[in-house]
Amino acid sequence: MERPDARHVTIETQSYLRQQAIRLRQQGKGVKDISEYLGVHRSTVWEWWWEYEHCGEAGLYQLKRGRAVGHGRILEVEEEEEIRRCRIIILRIMRSAVLCGQEEQYKV
């Protein structure tokens, strides 16, 4: 049976899985059993348990994943807007050329 990818479930569901893992661990269940029951890797359960032991409930809080908006940009926001405006103008010119039967003139 294929496991669902926990990265693609909601943050609420991820939080529920973490809480379930901690509850089951506190009841004396083994990490292998918990990981199989919840459909996550054993190392994930260990990480959750470590965070819980060292940080308490705050350690189970799911942080936002991925890069920050705008991280790694080469162009400034104004430059991107200028490119968008130019693309719109070019697309309008090409569309009107097609409608008028002059598309050969604008072929790239």
PDB file of N, CA and C in Angstrom:
ATOM      1  N   MET A   1       0.840  -1.189   0.000  1.00  0.00           N
ATOM      2  CA  MET A   1       0.000   0.000   0.000  1.00  0.00           C
ATOM      3  C   MET A   1       0.883   1.250   0.000  1.00  0.00           C
ATOM      4  N   GLU A   2       0.563   2.188  -0.871  1.00  0.00           N
ATOM      5  CA  GLU A   2       1.359   3.398  -0.987  1.00  0.00           C
ATOM      6  C   GLU A   2       0.930   4.423   0.056  1.00  0.00           C
ATOM      7  N   ARG A   3       1.925   5.030   0.717  1.00  0.00           N
ATOM      8  CA  ARG A   3       1.632   6.036   1.736  1.00  0.00           C
ATOM      9  C   ARG A   3       1.356   7.390   1.098  1.00  0.00           C
ATOM     10  N   PRO A   4       0.422   8.152   1.675  1.00  0.00           N
ATOM     11  CA  PRO A   4       0.226   9.512   1.170  1.00  0.00           C
ATOM     12  C   PRO A   4       1.422  10.371   1.579  1.00  0.00           C
ATOM     13  N   ASP A   5       1.752  11.351   0.777  1.00  0.00           N
ATOM     14  CA  ASP A   5       2.867  12.244   1.070  1.00  0.00           C
ATOM     15  C   ASP A   5       2.392  13.303   2.061  1.00  0.00           C
ATOM     16  N   ALA A   6       2.937  13.266   3.278  1.00  0.00           N
ATOM     17  CA  ALA A   6       2.475  14.167   4.344  1.00  0.00           C
ATOM     18  C   ALA A   6       2.777  15.629   4.048  1.00  0.00           C
ATOM     19  N   ARG A   7       3.664  15.892   3.081  1.00  0.00           N
ATOM     20  CA  ARG A   7       3.957  17.277   2.729  1.00  0.00           C
ATOM     21  C   ARG A   7       2.791  17.936   2.009  1.00  0.00           C
ATOM     22  N   HIS A   8       1.885  17.116   1.499  1.00  0.00           N
ATOM     23  CA  HIS A   8       0.780  17.656   0.709  1.00  0.00           C
ATOM     24  C   HIS A   8      -0.552  17.658   1.454  1.00  0.00           C
ATOM     25  N   VAL A   9      -0.527  17.401   2.756  1.00  0.00           N
ATOM     26  CA  VAL A   9      -1.747  17.497   3.545  1.00  0.00           C
ATOM     27  C   VAL A   9      -1.765  18.840   4.253  1.00  0.00           C
ATOM     28  N   THR A  10      -2.911  19.214   4.757  1.00  0.00           N
ATOM     29  CA  THR A  10      -3.037  20.524   5.402  1.00  0.00           C
ATOM     30  C   THR A  10      -2.207  20.590   6.676  1.00  0.00           C
ATOM     31  N   ILE A  11      -1.919  21.796   7.099  1.00  0.00           N
ATOM     32  CA  ILE A  11      -1.153  21.994   8.333  1.00  0.00           C
ATOM     33  C   ILE A  11      -1.919  21.422   9.519  1.00  0.00           C
ATOM     34  N   GLU A  12      -3.250  21.522   9.483  1.00  0.00           N
ATOM     35  CA  GLU A  12      -4.070  20.973  10.570  1.00  0.00           C
ATOM     36  C   GLU A  12      -3.896  19.453  10.654  1.00  0.00           C
ATOM     37  N   THR A  13      -3.877  18.792   9.499  1.00  0.00           N
ATOM     38  CA  THR A  13      -3.692  17.347   9.474  1.00  0.00           C
ATOM     39  C   THR A  13      -2.301  16.972   9.962  1.00  0.00           C
ATOM     40  N   GLN A  14      -1.297  17.729   9.548  1.00  0.00           N
ATOM     41  CA  GLN A  14       0.069  17.474  10.015  1.00  0.00           C
ATOM     42  C   GLN A  14       0.151  17.631  11.530  1.00  0.00           C
ATOM     43  N   SER A  15      -0.490  18.647  12.050  1.00  0.00           N
ATOM     44  CA  SER A  15      -0.494  18.871  13.496  1.00  0.00           C
ATOM     45  C   SER A  15      -1.175  17.710  14.214  1.00  0.00           C
ATOM     46  N   TYR A  16      -2.273  17.227  13.642  1.00  0.00           N
ATOM     47  CA  TYR A  16      -2.989  16.096  14.234  1.00  0.00           C
ATOM     48  C   TYR A  16      -2.096  14.858  14.258  1.00  0.00           C
ATOM     49  N   LEU A  17      -1.378  14.600  13.172  1.00  0.00           N
ATOM     50  CA  LEU A  17      -0.468  13.449  13.128  1.00  0.00           C
ATOM     51  C   LEU A  17       0.603  13.554  14.209  1.00  0.00           C
ATOM     52  N   ARG A  18       1.150  14.730  14.386  1.00  0.00           N
ATOM     53  CA  ARG A  18       2.185  14.938  15.409  1.00  0.00           C
ATOM     54  C   ARG A  18       1.621  14.672  16.807  1.00  0.00           C
ATOM     55  N   GLN A  19       0.441  15.208  17.062  1.00  0.00           N
ATOM     56  CA  GLN A  19      -0.169  15.014  18.379  1.00  0.00           C
ATOM     57  C   GLN A  19      -0.487  13.546  18.625  1.00  0.00           C
ATOM     58  N   GLN A  20      -0.968  12.860  17.602  1.00  0.00           N
ATOM     59  CA  GLN A  20      -1.255  11.434  17.725  1.00  0.00           C
ATOM     60  C   GLN A  20       0.014  10.657  18.034  1.00  0.00           C
ATOM     61  N   ALA A  21       1.098  10.996  17.342  1.00  0.00           N
ATOM     62  CA  ALA A  21       2.367  10.298  17.563  1.00  0.00           C
ATOM     63  C   ALA A  21       2.835  10.473  19.004  1.00  0.00           C
ATOM     64  N   ILE A  22       2.734  11.673  19.526  1.00  0.00           N
ATOM     65  CA  ILE A  22       3.169  11.937  20.898  1.00  0.00           C
ATOM     66  C   ILE A  22       2.276  11.189  21.881  1.00  0.00           C
ATOM     67  N   ARG A  23       0.978  11.237  21.659  1.00  0.00           N
ATOM     68  CA  ARG A  23       0.050  10.536  22.551  1.00  0.00           C
ATOM     69  C   ARG A  23       0.343   9.040  22.569  1.00  0.00           C
ATOM     70  N   LEU A  24       0.527   8.448  21.391  1.00  0.00           N
ATOM     71  CA  LEU A  24       0.814   7.016  21.312  1.00  0.00           C
ATOM     72  C   LEU A  24       2.158   6.677  21.955  1.00  0.00           C
ATOM     73  N   ARG A  25       3.143   7.560  21.785  1.00  0.00           N
ATOM     74  CA  ARG A  25       4.465   7.332  22.392  1.00  0.00           C
ATOM     75  C   ARG A  25       4.355   7.397  23.916  1.00  0.00           C
ATOM     76  N   GLN A  26       3.563   8.325  24.413  1.00  0.00           N
ATOM     77  CA  GLN A  26       3.369   8.436  25.859  1.00  0.00           C
ATOM     78  C   GLN A  26       2.660   7.212  26.424  1.00  0.00           C
ATOM     79  N   GLN A  27       1.870   6.550  25.598  1.00  0.00           N
ATOM     80  CA  GLN A  27       1.178   5.333  26.028  1.00  0.00           C
ATOM     81  C   GLN A  27       2.086   4.105  25.951  1.00  0.00           C
ATOM     82  N   GLY A  28       3.336   4.312  25.519  1.00  0.00           N
ATOM     83  CA  GLY A  28       4.289   3.216  25.485  1.00  0.00           C
ATOM     84  C   GLY A  28       4.397   2.480  24.170  1.00  0.00           C
ATOM     85  N   LYS A  29       3.755   2.987  23.129  1.00  0.00           N
ATOM     86  CA  LYS A  29       3.837   2.346  21.817  1.00  0.00           C
ATOM     87  C   LYS A  29       5.225   2.553  21.227  1.00  0.00           C
ATOM     88  N   GLY A  30       5.663   1.599  20.433  1.00  0.00           N
ATOM     89  CA  GLY A  30       6.965   1.691  19.785  1.00  0.00           C
ATOM     90  C   GLY A  30       6.936   2.620  18.586  1.00  0.00           C
ATOM     91  N   VAL A  31       8.097   3.190  18.286  1.00  0.00           N
ATOM     92  CA  VAL A  31       8.200   4.130  17.174  1.00  0.00           C
ATOM     93  C   VAL A  31       7.847   3.443  15.854  1.00  0.00           C
ATOM     94  N   LYS A  32       8.272   2.210  15.676  1.00  0.00           N
ATOM     95  CA  LYS A  32       7.966   1.485  14.443  1.00  0.00           C
ATOM     96  C   LYS A  32       6.453   1.318  14.280  1.00  0.00           C
ATOM     97  N   ASP A  33       5.782   0.943  15.345  1.00  0.00           N
ATOM     98  CA  ASP A  33       4.330   0.767  15.291  1.00  0.00           C
ATOM     99  C   ASP A  33       3.616   2.085  14.992  1.00  0.00           C
ATOM    100  N   ILE A  34       4.075   3.143  15.642  1.00  0.00           N
ATOM    101  CA  ILE A  34       3.469   4.463  15.429  1.00  0.00           C
ATOM    102  C   ILE A  34       3.658   4.908  13.985  1.00  0.00           C
ATOM    103  N   SER A  35       4.865   4.731  13.461  1.00  0.00           N
ATOM    104  CA  SER A  35       5.145   5.177  12.097  1.00  0.00           C
ATOM    105  C   SER A  35       4.295   4.408  11.087  1.00  0.00           C
ATOM    106  N   GLU A  36       4.132   3.117  11.304  1.00  0.00           N
ATOM    107  CA  GLU A  36       3.296   2.326  10.407  1.00  0.00           C
ATOM    108  C   GLU A  36       1.831   2.736  10.517  1.00  0.00           C
ATOM    109  N   TYR A  37       1.373   2.980  11.742  1.00  0.00           N
ATOM    110  CA  TYR A  37      -0.024   3.356  11.968  1.00  0.00           C
ATOM    111  C   TYR A  37      -0.352   4.707  11.325  1.00  0.00           C
ATOM    112  N   LEU A  38       0.568   5.679  11.463  1.00  0.00           N
ATOM    113  CA  LEU A  38       0.316   7.025  10.949  1.00  0.00           C
ATOM    114  C   LEU A  38       0.749   7.201   9.498  1.00  0.00           C
ATOM    115  N   GLY A  39       1.529   6.254   8.982  1.00  0.00           N
ATOM    116  CA  GLY A  39       1.974   6.346   7.593  1.00  0.00           C
ATOM    117  C   GLY A  39       3.100   7.328   7.366  1.00  0.00           C
ATOM    118  N   VAL A  40       3.967   7.482   8.375  1.00  0.00           N
ATOM    119  CA  VAL A  40       5.131   8.354   8.244  1.00  0.00           C
ATOM    120  C   VAL A  40       6.383   7.532   8.530  1.00  0.00           C
ATOM    121  N   HIS A  41       7.534   8.072   8.224  1.00  0.00           N
ATOM    122  CA  HIS A  41       8.786   7.360   8.440  1.00  0.00           C
ATOM    123  C   HIS A  41       9.144   7.349   9.932  1.00  0.00           C
ATOM    124  N   ARG A  42       9.861   6.313  10.338  1.00  0.00           N
ATOM    125  CA  ARG A  42      10.272   6.199  11.748  1.00  0.00           C
ATOM    126  C   ARG A  42      11.073   7.410  12.203  1.00  0.00           C
ATOM    127  N   SER A  43      11.972   7.878  11.345  1.00  0.00           N
ATOM    128  CA  SER A  43      12.792   9.030  11.736  1.00  0.00           C
ATOM    129  C   SER A  43      11.930  10.269  11.977  1.00  0.00           C
ATOM    130  N   THR A  44      10.808  10.368  11.279  1.00  0.00           N
ATOM    131  CA  THR A  44       9.895  11.495  11.474  1.00  0.00           C
ATOM    132  C   THR A  44       9.288  11.442  12.870  1.00  0.00           C
ATOM    133  N   VAL A  45       8.876  10.251  13.288  1.00  0.00           N
ATOM    134  CA  VAL A  45       8.319  10.094  14.636  1.00  0.00           C
ATOM    135  C   VAL A  45       9.378  10.441  15.675  1.00  0.00           C
ATOM    136  N   TRP A  46      10.615   9.986  15.453  1.00  0.00           N
ATOM    137  CA  TRP A  46      11.694  10.323  16.392  1.00  0.00           C
ATOM    138  C   TRP A  46      11.922  11.828  16.459  1.00  0.00           C
ATOM    139  N   GLU A  47      11.890  12.488  15.296  1.00  0.00           N
ATOM    140  CA  GLU A  47      12.077  13.938  15.287  1.00  0.00           C
ATOM    141  C   GLU A  47      10.973  14.645  16.084  1.00  0.00           C
ATOM    142  N   TRP A  48       9.712  14.208  15.869  1.00  0.00           N
ATOM    143  CA  TRP A  48       8.594  14.797  16.602  1.00  0.00           C
ATOM    144  C   TRP A  48       8.756  14.577  18.096  1.00  0.00           C
ATOM    145  N   TRP A  49       9.163  13.369  18.471  1.00  0.00           N
ATOM    146  CA  TRP A  49       9.338  13.042  19.888  1.00  0.00           C
ATOM    147  C   TRP A  49      10.446  13.890  20.498  1.00  0.00           C
ATOM    148  N   TRP A  50      11.569  14.049  19.796  1.00  0.00           N
ATOM    149  CA  TRP A  50      12.694  14.851  20.279  1.00  0.00           C
ATOM    150  C   TRP A  50      12.250  16.298  20.476  1.00  0.00           C
ATOM    151  N   GLU A  51      11.543  16.839  19.477  1.00  0.00           N
ATOM    152  CA  GLU A  51      11.058  18.215  19.579  1.00  0.00           C
ATOM    153  C   GLU A  51      10.127  18.372  20.781  1.00  0.00           C
ATOM    154  N   TYR A  52       9.259  17.408  20.972  1.00  0.00           N
ATOM    155  CA  TYR A  52       8.323  17.466  22.087  1.00  0.00           C
ATOM    156  C   TYR A  52       9.066  17.406  23.419  1.00  0.00           C
ATOM    157  N   GLU A  53      10.049  16.517  23.548  1.00  0.00           N
ATOM    158  CA  GLU A  53      10.810  16.403  24.794  1.00  0.00           C
ATOM    159  C   GLU A  53      11.596  17.669  25.111  1.00  0.00           C
ATOM    160  N   HIS A  54      12.131  18.313  24.083  1.00  0.00           N
ATOM    161  CA  HIS A  54      12.986  19.478  24.312  1.00  0.00           C
ATOM    162  C   HIS A  54      12.245  20.813  24.304  1.00  0.00           C
ATOM    163  N   CYS A  55      11.131  20.880  23.618  1.00  0.00           N
ATOM    164  CA  CYS A  55      10.425  22.158  23.489  1.00  0.00           C
ATOM    165  C   CYS A  55       8.978  22.107  23.962  1.00  0.00           C
ATOM    166  N   GLY A  56       8.503  20.932  24.331  1.00  0.00           N
ATOM    167  CA  GLY A  56       7.118  20.806  24.760  1.00  0.00           C
ATOM    168  C   GLY A  56       6.154  20.937  23.589  1.00  0.00           C
ATOM    169  N   GLU A  57       4.942  21.387  23.871  1.00  0.00           N
ATOM    170  CA  GLU A  57       3.917  21.535  22.840  1.00  0.00           C
ATOM    171  C   GLU A  57       4.365  22.473  21.719  1.00  0.00           C
ATOM    172  N   ALA A  58       5.162  23.479  22.068  1.00  0.00           N
ATOM    173  CA  ALA A  58       5.629  24.437  21.056  1.00  0.00           C
ATOM    174  C   ALA A  58       6.469  23.746  19.991  1.00  0.00           C
ATOM    175  N   GLY A  59       7.134  22.664  20.341  1.00  0.00           N
ATOM    176  CA  GLY A  59       7.946  21.930  19.380  1.00  0.00           C
ATOM    177  C   GLY A  59       7.138  21.213  18.326  1.00  0.00           C
ATOM    178  N   LEU A  60       5.846  21.044  18.561  1.00  0.00           N
ATOM    179  CA  LEU A  60       4.985  20.355  17.606  1.00  0.00           C
ATOM    180  C   LEU A  60       4.346  21.309  16.610  1.00  0.00           C
ATOM    181  N   TYR A  61       4.524  22.607  16.827  1.00  0.00           N
ATOM    182  CA  TYR A  61       3.927  23.600  15.942  1.00  0.00           C
ATOM    183  C   TYR A  61       4.572  23.515  14.568  1.00  0.00           C
ATOM    184  N   GLN A  62       3.755  23.415  13.531  1.00  0.00           N
ATOM    185  CA  GLN A  62       4.243  23.306  12.155  1.00  0.00           C
ATOM    186  C   GLN A  62       4.607  24.683  11.627  1.00  0.00           C
ATOM    187  N   LEU A  63       5.866  24.863  11.265  1.00  0.00           N
ATOM    188  CA  LEU A  63       6.305  26.117  10.677  1.00  0.00           C
ATOM    189  C   LEU A  63       5.966  26.130   9.190  1.00  0.00           C
ATOM    190  N   LYS A  64       5.839  27.318   8.640  1.00  0.00           N
ATOM    191  CA  LYS A  64       5.554  27.447   7.221  1.00  0.00           C
ATOM    192  C   LYS A  64       6.754  26.930   6.430  1.00  0.00           C
ATOM    193  N   ARG A  65       6.461  26.140   5.397  1.00  0.00           N
ATOM    194  CA  ARG A  65       7.509  25.531   4.594  1.00  0.00           C
ATOM    195  C   ARG A  65       7.779  26.354   3.343  1.00  0.00           C
ATOM    196  N   GLY A  66       8.943  26.124   2.756  1.00  0.00           N
ATOM    197  CA  GLY A  66       9.282  26.726   1.467  1.00  0.00           C
ATOM    198  C   GLY A  66       9.986  28.059   1.601  1.00  0.00           C
ATOM    199  N   ARG A  67      10.306  28.595   0.464  1.00  0.00           N
ATOM    200  CA  ARG A  67      11.017  29.871   0.416  1.00  0.00           C
ATOM    201  C   ARG A  67      10.064  31.029   0.674  1.00  0.00           C
ATOM    202  N   ALA A  68      10.636  32.101   1.154  1.00  0.00           N
ATOM    203  CA  ALA A  68       9.854  33.322   1.353  1.00  0.00           C
ATOM    204  C   ALA A  68       9.507  33.916  -0.010  1.00  0.00           C
ATOM    205  N   VAL A  69       8.392  34.614  -0.079  1.00  0.00           N
ATOM    206  CA  VAL A  69       7.980  35.254  -1.316  1.00  0.00           C
ATOM    207  C   VAL A  69       9.058  36.245  -1.738  1.00  0.00           C
ATOM    208  N   GLY A  70       9.485  36.140  -2.986  1.00  0.00           N
ATOM    209  CA  GLY A  70      10.497  37.051  -3.506  1.00  0.00           C
ATOM    210  C   GLY A  70      11.918  36.582  -3.301  1.00  0.00           C
ATOM    211  N   HIS A  71      12.113  35.479  -2.589  1.00  0.00           N
ATOM    212  CA  HIS A  71      13.459  34.979  -2.332  1.00  0.00           C
ATOM    213  C   HIS A  71      14.098  34.507  -3.631  1.00  0.00           C
ATOM    214  N   GLY A  72      15.307  34.941  -3.905  1.00  0.00           N
ATOM    215  CA  GLY A  72      16.029  34.499  -5.091  1.00  0.00           C
ATOM    216  C   GLY A  72      15.676  35.256  -6.362  1.00  0.00           C
ATOM    217  N   ARG A  73      14.978  36.367  -6.231  1.00  0.00           N
ATOM    218  CA  ARG A  73      14.617  37.150  -7.408  1.00  0.00           C
ATOM    219  C   ARG A  73      15.846  37.803  -8.016  1.00  0.00           C
ATOM    220  N   ILE A  74      15.822  37.877  -9.328  1.00  0.00           N
ATOM    221  CA  ILE A  74      16.895  38.566 -10.041  1.00  0.00           C
ATOM    222  C   ILE A  74      16.444  39.979 -10.385  1.00  0.00           C
ATOM    223  N   LEU A  75      15.195  40.097 -10.792  1.00  0.00           N
ATOM    224  CA  LEU A  75      14.654  41.394 -11.173  1.00  0.00           C
ATOM    225  C   LEU A  75      13.952  42.059 -10.000  1.00  0.00           C
ATOM    226  N   GLU A  76      13.922  43.363 -10.054  1.00  0.00           N
ATOM    227  CA  GLU A  76      13.145  44.111  -9.079  1.00  0.00           C
ATOM    228  C   GLU A  76      11.665  44.007  -9.462  1.00  0.00           C
ATOM    229  N   VAL A  77      10.786  44.269  -8.520  1.00  0.00           N
ATOM    230  CA  VAL A  77       9.342  44.180  -8.765  1.00  0.00           C
ATOM    231  C   VAL A  77       8.927  45.105  -9.914  1.00  0.00           C
ATOM    232  N   GLU A  78       9.493  46.301  -9.967  1.00  0.00           N
ATOM    233  CA  GLU A  78       9.148  47.251 -11.024  1.00  0.00           C
ATOM    234  C   GLU A  78       9.559  46.706 -12.394  1.00  0.00           C
ATOM    235  N   GLU A  79      10.719  46.039 -12.467  1.00  0.00           N
ATOM    236  CA  GLU A  79      11.176  45.467 -13.732  1.00  0.00           C
ATOM    237  C   GLU A  79      10.255  44.332 -14.185  1.00  0.00           C
ATOM    238  N   GLU A  80       9.800  43.525 -13.245  1.00  0.00           N
ATOM    239  CA  GLU A  80       8.866  42.454 -13.590  1.00  0.00           C
ATOM    240  C   GLU A  80       7.564  43.025 -14.133  1.00  0.00           C
ATOM    241  N   GLU A  81       7.066  44.084 -13.508  1.00  0.00           N
ATOM    242  CA  GLU A  81       5.836  44.727 -13.979  1.00  0.00           C
ATOM    243  C   GLU A  81       6.007  45.276 -15.391  1.00  0.00           C
ATOM    244  N   GLU A  82       7.155  45.871 -15.669  1.00  0.00           N
ATOM    245  CA  GLU A  82       7.428  46.407 -17.001  1.00  0.00           C
ATOM    246  C   GLU A  82       7.437  45.286 -18.040  1.00  0.00           C
ATOM    247  N   ILE A  83       8.017  44.153 -17.697  1.00  0.00           N
ATOM    248  CA  ILE A  83       8.030  43.001 -18.609  1.00  0.00           C
ATOM    249  C   ILE A  83       6.610  42.502 -18.846  1.00  0.00           C
ATOM    250  N   ARG A  84       5.798  42.437 -17.790  1.00  0.00           N
ATOM    251  CA  ARG A  84       4.400  42.009 -17.953  1.00  0.00           C
ATOM    252  C   ARG A  84       3.640  42.945 -18.900  1.00  0.00           C
ATOM    253  N   ARG A  85       3.839  44.256 -18.716  1.00  0.00           N
ATOM    254  CA  ARG A  85       3.162  45.230 -19.585  1.00  0.00           C
ATOM    255  C   ARG A  85       3.600  45.048 -21.036  1.00  0.00           C
ATOM    256  N   CYS A  86       4.902  44.844 -21.240  1.00  0.00           N
ATOM    257  CA  CYS A  86       5.407  44.654 -22.605  1.00  0.00           C
ATOM    258  C   CYS A  86       4.850  43.377 -23.222  1.00  0.00           C
ATOM    259  N   ARG A  87       4.754  42.319 -22.455  1.00  0.00           N
ATOM    260  CA  ARG A  87       4.200  41.061 -22.966  1.00  0.00           C
ATOM    261  C   ARG A  87       2.752  41.242 -23.392  1.00  0.00           C
ATOM    262  N   ILE A  88       1.986  41.957 -22.587  1.00  0.00           N
ATOM    263  CA  ILE A  88       0.581  42.197 -22.920  1.00  0.00           C
ATOM    264  C   ILE A  88       0.481  42.976 -24.233  1.00  0.00           C
ATOM    265  N   ILE A  89       1.314  43.986 -24.384  1.00  0.00           N
ATOM    266  CA  ILE A  89       1.295  44.787 -25.618  1.00  0.00           C
ATOM    267  C   ILE A  89       1.662  43.915 -26.814  1.00  0.00           C
ATOM    268  N   ILE A  90       2.703  43.104 -26.673  1.00  0.00           N
ATOM    269  CA  ILE A  90       3.137  42.223 -27.773  1.00  0.00           C
ATOM    270  C   ILE A  90       2.041  41.232 -28.129  1.00  0.00           C
ATOM    271  N   LEU A  91       1.410  40.635 -27.114  1.00  0.00           N
ATOM    272  CA  LEU A  91       0.337  39.677 -27.382  1.00  0.00           C
ATOM    273  C   LEU A  91      -0.843  40.336 -28.088  1.00  0.00           C
ATOM    274  N   ARG A  92      -1.166  41.556 -27.714  1.00  0.00           N
ATOM    275  CA  ARG A  92      -2.259  42.274 -28.377  1.00  0.00           C
ATOM    276  C   ARG A  92      -1.917  42.565 -29.834  1.00  0.00           C
ATOM    277  N   ILE A  93      -0.678  42.969 -30.087  1.00  0.00           N
ATOM    278  CA  ILE A  93      -0.247  43.245 -31.464  1.00  0.00           C
ATOM    279  C   ILE A  93      -0.320  41.972 -32.293  1.00  0.00           C
ATOM    280  N   MET A  94       0.176  40.864 -31.728  1.00  0.00           N
ATOM    281  CA  MET A  94       0.172  39.600 -32.467  1.00  0.00           C
ATOM    282  C   MET A  94      -1.254  39.118 -32.721  1.00  0.00           C
ATOM    283  N   ARG A  95      -2.133  39.273 -31.748  1.00  0.00           N
ATOM    284  CA  ARG A  95      -3.519  38.851 -31.924  1.00  0.00           C
ATOM    285  C   ARG A  95      -4.210  39.676 -33.013  1.00  0.00           C
ATOM    286  N   SER A  96      -3.985  40.970 -32.994  1.00  0.00           N
ATOM    287  CA  SER A  96      -4.609  41.798 -34.025  1.00  0.00           C
ATOM    288  C   SER A  96      -4.013  41.492 -35.397  1.00  0.00           C
ATOM    289  N   ALA A  97      -2.734  41.134 -35.468  1.00  0.00           N
ATOM    290  CA  ALA A  97      -2.115  40.767 -36.741  1.00  0.00           C
ATOM    291  C   ALA A  97      -2.734  39.492 -37.284  1.00  0.00           C
ATOM    292  N   VAL A  98      -3.002  38.533 -36.390  1.00  0.00           N
ATOM    293  CA  VAL A  98      -3.631  37.285 -36.814  1.00  0.00           C
ATOM    294  C   VAL A  98      -5.038  37.565 -37.323  1.00  0.00           C
ATOM    295  N   LEU A  99      -5.765  38.393 -36.626  1.00  0.00           N
ATOM    296  CA  LEU A  99      -7.132  38.719 -37.038  1.00  0.00           C
ATOM    297  C   LEU A  99      -7.166  39.465 -38.373  1.00  0.00           C
ATOM    298  N   CYS A 100      -6.112  40.224 -38.662  1.00  0.00           N
ATOM    299  CA  CYS A 100      -6.060  40.983 -39.912  1.00  0.00           C
ATOM    300  C   CYS A 100      -5.332  40.218 -41.012  1.00  0.00           C
ATOM    301  N   GLY A 101      -4.875  39.001 -40.725  1.00  0.00           N
ATOM    302  CA  GLY A 101      -4.189  38.202 -41.729  1.00  0.00           C
ATOM    303  C   GLY A 101      -2.746  38.620 -41.975  1.00  0.00           C
ATOM    304  N   GLN A 102      -2.099  39.284 -41.021  1.00  0.00           N
ATOM    305  CA  GLN A 102      -0.720  39.759 -41.195  1.00  0.00           C
ATOM    306  C   GLN A 102       0.248  39.024 -40.259  1.00  0.00           C
ATOM    307  N   GLU A 103      -0.079  37.765 -39.876  1.00  0.00           N
ATOM    308  CA  GLU A 103       0.743  37.077 -38.887  1.00  0.00           C
ATOM    309  C   GLU A 103       2.162  36.794 -39.376  1.00  0.00           C
ATOM    310  N   GLU A 104       2.395  36.692 -40.710  1.00  0.00           N
ATOM    311  CA  GLU A 104       3.738  36.429 -41.250  1.00  0.00           C
ATOM    312  C   GLU A 104       4.705  37.548 -40.898  1.00  0.00           C
ATOM    313  N   GLN A 105       4.184  38.742 -40.808  1.00  0.00           N
ATOM    314  CA  GLN A 105       5.009  39.915 -40.522  1.00  0.00           C
ATOM    315  C   GLN A 105       5.602  39.853 -39.106  1.00  0.00           C
ATOM    316  N   TYR A 106       4.921  39.169 -38.175  1.00  0.00           N
ATOM    317  CA  TYR A 106       5.337  39.153 -36.780  1.00  0.00           C
ATOM    318  C   TYR A 106       5.893  37.813 -36.318  1.00  0.00           C
ATOM    319  N   LYS A 107       6.182  36.910 -37.247  1.00  0.00           N
ATOM    320  CA  LYS A 107       6.728  35.610 -36.860  1.00  0.00           C
ATOM    321  C   LYS A 107       8.109  35.761 -36.278  1.00  0.00           C
ATOM    322  N   VAL A 108       8.377  35.011 -35.252  1.00  0.00           N
ATOM    323  CA  VAL A 108       9.689  35.083 -34.590  1.00  0.00           C
ATOM    324  C   VAL A 108      10.560  33.957 -35.060  1.00  0.00           C
TER     325      VAL A 108
END
